[in-house]
Each structure stands twice: as C-alpha cells, then as structure tokens.
Short mmCIF file of C-alpha atoms in Angstrom, two decimals:
data_model
loop_
_atom_site.label_atom_id
_atom_site.label_comp_id
_atom_site.label_asym_id
_atom_site.label_seq_id
_atom_site.Cartn_x
_atom_site.Cartn_y
_atom_site.Cartn_z
CA UNK A 1 0.04 0.14 -0.01
CA UNK A 2 1.89 3.23 -0.98
CA UNK A 3 -0.59 5.53 1.37
CA UNK A 4 -2.17 6.88 -1.85
CA UNK A 5 -5.76 6.63 -2.11
CA UNK A 6 -8.39 7.01 -5.15
CA UNK A 7 -11.77 6.69 -5.77
CA UNK A 8 -13.37 5.04 -7.58
CA UNK A 9 -11.64 1.94 -8.21
CA UNK A 10 -13.57 1.67 -11.42
CA UNK A 11 -16.01 3.54 -13.37
CA UNK A 12 -18.10 2.69 -16.29
CA UNK A 13 -20.23 5.80 -18.05
CA UNK A 14 -21.03 6.39 -21.49
CA UNK A 15 -20.32 9.06 -24.13
CA UNK A 16 -20.69 12.80 -23.56
CA UNK A 17 -21.23 12.30 -19.66
CA UNK A 18 -18.79 13.85 -17.05
CA UNK A 19 -16.92 12.49 -14.22
CA UNK A 20 -14.87 13.31 -11.44
CA UNK A 21 -12.03 11.19 -10.10
CA UNK A 22 -10.66 12.14 -6.54
CA UNK A 23 -7.34 11.48 -5.11
CA UNK A 24 -5.83 11.47 -1.61
CA UNK A 25 -1.92 11.78 -1.47
CA UNK A 26 0.64 10.53 1.24
CA UNK A 27 0.39 11.96 4.46
CA UNK A 28 2.88 14.85 4.50
CA UNK A 29 2.91 14.97 0.28
CA UNK A 30 2.03 18.61 -1.04
CA UNK A 31 2.91 17.45 -4.63
CA UNK A 32 -0.17 15.25 -6.74
CA UNK A 33 0.09 14.27 -10.14
CA UNK A 34 -2.19 12.81 -12.56
CA UNK A 35 -1.09 10.39 -15.41
CA UNK A 36 -3.44 8.35 -17.62
CA UNK A 37 -2.43 4.85 -18.98
CA UNK A 38 -4.01 3.38 -22.21
CA UNK A 39 -2.88 0.62 -24.75
CA UNK A 40 -2.23 3.27 -27.55
CA UNK A 41 -0.91 5.91 -25.69
CA UNK A 42 1.09 4.21 -23.03
CA UNK A 43 1.34 6.16 -19.42
CA UNK A 44 1.58 10.18 -20.03
CA UNK A 45 1.54 12.71 -17.65
CA UNK A 46 -1.47 14.91 -17.19
CA UNK A 47 -1.05 17.58 -14.51
CA UNK A 48 0.95 18.36 -11.67
CA UNK A 49 0.04 20.76 -8.05
CA UNK A 50 1.96 21.45 -5.32
CA UNK A 51 0.46 22.95 -2.38
CA UNK A 52 -2.79 23.85 -4.36
CA UNK A 53 -1.31 25.41 -7.12
CA UNK A 54 -0.93 24.28 -10.25
CA UNK A 55 3.20 23.32 -11.18
CA UNK A 56 3.18 21.47 -14.42
CA UNK A 57 0.95 20.86 -17.77
CA UNK A 58 1.23 17.77 -19.72
CA UNK A 59 -0.86 16.41 -22.76
CA UNK A 60 -4.23 17.10 -20.85
CA UNK A 61 -7.23 17.83 -23.00
CA UNK A 62 -9.33 21.06 -22.66
CA UNK A 63 -12.26 18.89 -21.59
CA UNK A 64 -10.21 17.77 -19.11
CA UNK A 65 -8.90 20.00 -15.41
CA UNK A 66 -7.96 19.37 -12.09
CA UNK A 67 -7.81 21.11 -9.05
CA UNK A 68 -5.89 20.41 -5.55
CA UNK A 69 -8.10 21.41 -2.16
CA UNK A 70 -6.18 22.96 0.83
CA UNK A 71 -7.01 19.85 2.74
CA UNK A 72 -4.18 18.81 -0.43
CA UNK A 73 -6.53 15.86 -2.03
CA UNK A 74 -6.93 16.19 -5.89
CA UNK A 75 -10.06 15.92 -7.83
CA UNK A 76 -9.42 15.34 -11.92
CA UNK A 77 -12.74 16.32 -14.06
CA UNK A 78 -13.19 14.73 -17.20
CA UNK A 79 -16.23 16.05 -19.60
CA UNK A 80 -17.53 15.79 -22.61
CA UNK A 81 -16.46 11.88 -22.48
CA UNK A 82 -15.45 10.41 -25.44
CA UNK A 83 -14.57 6.56 -26.11
CA UNK A 84 -10.95 7.33 -26.21
CA UNK A 85 -11.13 8.59 -22.84
CA UNK A 86 -11.44 4.83 -21.37
CA UNK A 87 -7.93 4.10 -19.42
CA UNK A 88 -6.53 3.86 -16.34
CA UNK A 89 -6.12 7.20 -14.38
CA UNK A 90 -3.15 7.30 -11.87
CA UNK A 91 -2.73 9.73 -8.97
CA UNK A 92 0.98 9.78 -7.60
CA UNK A 93 2.42 12.28 -4.78
CA UNK A 94 5.53 13.29 -3.83
CA UNK A 95 6.86 15.36 -0.91
CA UNK A 96 7.71 18.22 -2.72
CA UNK A 97 8.13 19.32 -5.96
CA UNK A 98 10.99 19.86 -8.51
CA UNK A 99 13.58 17.45 -7.50
CA UNK A 100 12.55 14.53 -5.52
CA UNK A 101 13.51 11.32 -5.21
CA UNK A 102 10.49 9.33 -4.59
CA UNK A 103 6.62 9.63 -6.51
CA UNK A 104 4.31 7.05 -5.02
CA UNK A 105 1.11 6.17 -7.37
CA UNK A 106 -2.33 5.28 -6.18
CA UNK A 107 -3.92 2.01 -7.30
CA UNK A 108 -5.57 3.75 -10.30
CA UNK A 109 -9.70 4.74 -11.31
CA UNK A 110 -10.11 2.32 -14.33
CA UNK A 111 -12.33 4.43 -16.57
CA UNK A 112 -14.81 2.71 -19.35
CA UNK A 113 -16.55 5.21 -21.77
CA UNK A 114 -19.51 2.86 -23.45
CA UNK B 1 11.96 16.90 -24.55
CA UNK B 2 13.18 13.58 -22.50
CA UNK B 3 12.70 10.26 -23.93
CA UNK B 4 13.07 6.98 -22.46
CA UNK B 5 13.40 3.78 -24.89
CA UNK B 6 13.10 -0.13 -23.59
CA UNK B 7 13.92 -2.04 -26.23
CA UNK B 8 13.26 -5.37 -24.59
CA UNK B 9 9.02 -5.82 -25.14
CA UNK B 10 9.05 -9.29 -23.14
CA UNK B 11 12.07 -10.88 -20.86
CA UNK B 12 12.12 -14.64 -19.82
CA UNK B 13 13.73 -15.53 -17.35
CA UNK B 14 14.15 -19.01 -14.72
CA UNK B 15 13.47 -18.66 -10.85
CA UNK B 16 16.49 -17.56 -8.86
CA UNK B 17 18.60 -16.61 -11.59
CA UNK B 18 18.97 -12.83 -12.53
CA UNK B 19 17.39 -10.84 -15.21
CA UNK B 20 18.77 -7.00 -16.69
CA UNK B 21 15.76 -4.66 -18.13
CA UNK B 22 17.68 -2.32 -19.98
CA UNK B 23 16.68 1.61 -20.73
CA UNK B 24 17.95 4.14 -21.86
CA UNK B 25 17.37 7.67 -21.80
CA UNK B 26 17.69 11.06 -23.67
CA UNK B 27 17.80 14.43 -21.91
CA UNK B 28 19.63 17.80 -22.15
CA UNK B 29 19.58 18.63 -18.23
CA UNK B 30 22.35 18.40 -16.15
CA UNK B 31 19.67 17.38 -13.01
CA UNK B 32 17.63 14.13 -13.47
CA UNK B 33 16.22 11.23 -11.96
CA UNK B 34 15.93 7.64 -13.11
CA UNK B 35 12.92 5.35 -11.33
CA UNK B 36 11.72 2.11 -11.86
CA UNK B 37 8.35 1.29 -11.76
CA UNK B 38 6.64 -2.95 -11.59
CA UNK B 39 3.06 -3.03 -12.75
CA UNK B 40 1.61 -6.57 -11.76
CA UNK B 41 -1.31 -7.63 -13.31
CA UNK B 42 -3.85 -6.07 -10.70
CA UNK B 43 -2.73 -2.42 -12.72
CA UNK B 44 -1.34 -0.81 -9.39
CA UNK B 45 1.91 1.37 -9.85
CA UNK B 46 4.72 -0.22 -7.28
CA UNK B 47 7.94 2.09 -6.73
CA UNK B 48 10.81 -0.03 -7.33
CA UNK B 49 13.99 2.16 -7.24
CA UNK B 50 15.48 5.63 -7.83
CA UNK B 51 18.84 7.00 -9.23
CA UNK B 52 19.97 10.78 -9.54
CA UNK B 53 22.14 11.93 -12.27
CA UNK B 54 24.58 13.03 -9.47
CA UNK B 55 24.87 9.55 -7.65
CA UNK B 56 27.81 8.45 -8.20
CA UNK B 57 27.13 5.32 -6.96
CA UNK B 58 24.44 2.73 -8.42
CA UNK B 59 21.33 2.19 -6.14
CA UNK B 60 20.40 -0.78 -4.30
CA UNK B 61 16.97 -1.83 -2.79
CA UNK B 62 16.84 -5.29 -1.66
CA UNK B 63 17.16 -7.43 -4.46
CA UNK B 64 16.93 -4.76 -7.19
CA UNK B 65 20.13 -2.78 -8.58
CA UNK B 66 20.20 -0.04 -10.98
CA UNK B 67 23.45 -0.19 -12.98
CA UNK B 68 24.10 3.75 -14.21
CA UNK B 69 26.14 4.58 -17.14
CA UNK B 70 25.92 8.26 -17.45
CA UNK B 71 28.04 8.39 -20.44
CA UNK B 72 26.23 6.17 -22.29
CA UNK B 73 22.81 7.33 -20.81
CA UNK B 74 21.66 3.72 -19.51
CA UNK B 75 19.89 2.89 -16.37
CA UNK B 76 19.12 -0.64 -16.32
CA UNK B 77 17.70 -2.45 -13.57
CA UNK B 78 19.22 -5.89 -12.22
CA UNK B 79 16.72 -8.22 -10.65
CA UNK B 80 19.03 -10.88 -8.69
CA UNK B 81 17.61 -14.55 -7.83
CA UNK B 82 14.32 -13.84 -9.62
CA UNK B 83 11.26 -14.70 -8.08
CA UNK B 84 7.92 -15.84 -9.59
CA UNK B 85 6.09 -12.79 -7.76
CA UNK B 86 8.33 -10.86 -10.13
CA UNK B 87 6.78 -11.54 -13.26
CA UNK B 88 4.82 -8.04 -14.10
CA UNK B 89 5.44 -5.40 -16.59
CA UNK B 90 8.61 -2.76 -15.60
CA UNK B 91 8.57 0.88 -16.66
CA UNK B 92 11.75 3.16 -16.45
CA UNK B 93 11.17 6.82 -15.90
CA UNK B 94 12.93 9.86 -16.11
CA UNK B 95 11.91 13.13 -13.84
CA UNK B 96 11.78 16.24 -15.60
CA UNK B 97 12.05 19.63 -13.67
CA UNK B 98 10.69 22.62 -15.18
CA UNK B 99 12.85 25.92 -13.92
CA UNK B 100 10.03 28.25 -14.35
CA UNK B 101 7.33 26.92 -11.77
CA UNK B 102 9.46 24.12 -10.24
CA UNK B 103 7.15 21.48 -11.63
CA UNK B 104 8.13 18.07 -12.71
CA UNK B 105 7.09 15.03 -14.33
CA UNK B 106 7.60 11.82 -14.83
CA UNK B 107 8.12 10.43 -18.65
CA UNK B 108 7.82 6.72 -19.15
CA UNK B 109 8.89 4.33 -21.42
CA UNK B 110 6.86 1.44 -22.83
CA UNK B 111 7.67 -0.94 -20.29
CA UNK B 112 9.13 -4.59 -20.62
CA UNK B 113 6.79 -7.65 -19.31
CA UNK B 114 8.84 -10.08 -17.59
CA UNK B 115 8.16 -13.45 -16.94
CA UNK B 116 9.84 -15.90 -14.23
CA UNK B 117 9.47 -19.81 -15.38
CA UNK B 118 9.77 -22.33 -12.67
#
C-alpha cells in the first residue's frame, strides 16, 4: 500500500458524460500528479499540483481539468467523454516538487466509456 | 524533450536467476532522476528504485539494483534471484523539472513484460 488513495476504483459511463476522479496523497506529501495509461498511448503525464497551485501541464485535453484543495486532495474532472478516454487514471504524490527521489502511485481508477 | 527507451517488449528468466531490463534515456538536462516501477497484472504501480543524475554510486534496494552508466545514458534494472512474484510489467521513467515553475513530471518508457519461469 503506497498510502495514496483513489476513488472510485472502477467507473463505467457513457459518451458525452462527465466524471470526477478523486485522489488523496500520502500523508505529508504536497505534490500531486495525474497520469493516464492507455493501450495506444502508454503512460502519459497529465498535470501536477503543488500545495494547491498548478505547476506543470502535460498532454491534458481541454475537456479535462483538475484542482488541488486546501486539504491537499485532488480531483480530476473529465467531461464530454469519448470512447478514447477509456483508460487507467493514476494519481501520484511526492513530498515536494522539483527534485525528489520518490513518487508514489495510487491504485488507479479504471474508466470505461461505452 | 526527454525520451525513455525500453527495447525489450518481453523478457523471460528462470526462477532464482538474475535478469537485466534495459533502459536508455535522452535528455539535455544536467540534473534529472531515473525511476523504475513494477506493474503487476492487478494494475497498481509499485515504486522500486531511484537514481539521481549526480549520484556516483549505483542505487540498490534489496534484490533490485540500478546499473547507471551516465556516459551511455543508460539506467538498467538488475533483479537478482528472480521469484515467481516478479512476473510483471516494468517501467523505466525519468523525472523532468521545469525551472520556471519548479514543476516536474515523469516520462515513461513503453515497458518490459517480465515472465519468471519455475
């Protein structure tokens, strides 16, 4: 158990819908990262927050948005869902941003868009 | 942009033997970090080992060691005394830091599927 929690574990929804994925980082970690893992794209970085502020952005679609709250948990919102958004979404956390030597992943949320 | 290359889509090893999983990287940064993760069939990503670009000694964590050759830009994972439970997908990743925001991210390779045979 990495200490990073993600809910829900599985999510099945229809095209055009909107979902919210939730992540709680390890105790003491200020930095949260979101990644998407799909068969065709592999593991891709989406976005990073550090202590409530966005610090890095990757290949995140405009239909996707995220935020980190004062209690440090984070949410990833996916809207106007398409079939191609079906993937495993990971949240990860680290103590700090910039240079760190550990980044721990949550168990992931498996999203299926039908 | 940083790039990670894992050239072995699949590897097989006998139980109790050692195995090396290859990873090469490309970056123009002087400071970077290299990570290895294990992903079993259940799907979670398990952090295994880290090597900093300025670390002079190769990292070791139990049966895992990282063979870091900076001049060759390689960071191979060595698993000693393989166990059946080591069968999984293994990912090499590089940490990239953005000076302007102090942000960072991991860039992953495509992974190597390791199968340990009894």
